[in-house]
Amino acid sequence: MDKLDELQNDAPGRIQAAATLVELDAVESETVGRKSPIAKARRGLGAIEDSTERAQTGKRINDVAVAITTQIGARRSVLEANEVNAALEADKVDVTLPGRVPARGTHHIVQQTIDEIVDIFVALGYEMVQGPEAETSFYNFTALNIPETHPSRHESDTLYLNYGDSADEVLLRTHTSPMQARHMEKNDPPVYIVVPGKVFRSDAIDATHLPVFHQIEGLAVDNNITFGDLKGTLAEFARQFFGPDTRVKFIPHYFPFTEPSAEMHAYTKGRWIELLGCGMVHPAVFEHVGYDSSVLSGFAFGMGAERLAMVRHGITDLRTMIDPDIRTLEQFR
Ligand code: DAH
């Protein structure tokens, strides 16, 4: 019985010490398996002649075997549960963790300004259209009643493209106004359009000049459009862009394609500031595009996007608009 006593004594410790199911299987085979002391004792039963003693020994073997098997079963449940939990733990996704937000870009301050201005006019019923950046001198000047002798036609002001020397030269448009003529040529009145886009001038870069900048052109043509409509529309624009209390004033000016012409100034941030050029469409412009100037009238305006962005954000140097430094750009999210 020594072996069985020994087994009964140390089996519980070995079972508890098994840290994995594999280790527990090994303990099981060593304690109650086919080569275990239990199996050996069972095989020895036949040699016991006394039937009472045989029965007692058999019961003793069985009790020990049942006790060990029960302990192994309990330990197995614990180890199995541990393994399942460990697998779940290793696999878990914490859906409550905050997400990783990708760094997002933003539109440039000039594009933001253009979008905002266009939106204001679209809400007033205008349509946005765009025109070519490479223009002919006809649309850029002639159709807009700008005489052959006008200084803005000179190479010192205008960037001409090398497309030959025909009378209708190709150039980089110096303003968005050519789209007035292009649009009216292709569309019957009424016309209510805004035209954002890049314009080009033969200027060196300094605090107040860029060779490439952006304008937003506007044109309204209908029956009975008056200077009052021009003033009301542009004053409303200034109020939406700068705030509801913004005052505006119109100062006489000269543009070849409008008559009368004016500059609109707005009072904002404590001072008067020139915002845009405007006027009533000159009859000569209507004639160039085949509109009947005896029944139609209209107004036009043009403004610089960089300039409006600077006024809005209190920027004093135009070069800020082309500064690619991330610290500059991040200020205007
Ligand atoms: N095209 C002019 C410029 O670039 C701006 C302008 C003035 C546009 C008056 C207009 C206007 O439509 O009516 O300086």
PDB file of N, CA, C and O in Angstrom, residues 8 110 187 198 319:
ATOM      1  N   GLN A   8      -1.592   9.116  -2.890  1.00  0.00           N
ATOM      2  CA  GLN A   8      -2.692   9.866  -2.291  1.00  0.00           C
ATOM      3  C   GLN A   8      -2.152  11.159  -1.654  1.00  0.00           C
ATOM      4  O   GLN A   8      -2.812  12.191  -1.701  1.00  0.00           O
ATOM      5  N   VAL A 110      -6.993  82.335 -49.561  1.00  0.00           N
ATOM      6  CA  VAL A 110      -7.527  82.997 -50.761  1.00  0.00           C
ATOM      7  C   VAL A 110      -8.705  82.193 -51.311  1.00  0.00           C
ATOM      8  O   VAL A 110      -9.739  82.750 -51.687  1.00  0.00           O
ATOM      9  N   ASN A 187     -24.774  83.630 -74.354  1.00  0.00           N
ATOM     10  CA  ASN A 187     -26.013  83.492 -73.586  1.00  0.00           C
ATOM     11  C   ASN A 187     -26.920  84.706 -73.783  1.00  0.00           C
ATOM     12  O   ASN A 187     -26.447  85.844 -73.821  1.00  0.00           O
ATOM     13  N   LYS A 198      -7.858  83.321 -61.680  1.00  0.00           N
ATOM     14  CA  LYS A 198      -6.500  83.883 -61.618  1.00  0.00           C
ATOM     15  C   LYS A 198      -6.329  84.952 -62.673  1.00  0.00           C
ATOM     16  O   LYS A 198      -6.829  84.803 -63.794  1.00  0.00           O
ATOM     17  N   ARG A 319       2.511  89.535 -49.657  1.00  0.00           N
ATOM     18  CA  ARG A 319       3.339  88.331 -49.793  1.00  0.00           C
ATOM     19  C   ARG A 319       2.937  87.219 -48.824  1.00  0.00           C
ATOM     20  O   ARG A 319       3.257  86.050 -49.037  1.00  0.00           O
TER      21      ARG A 319
END
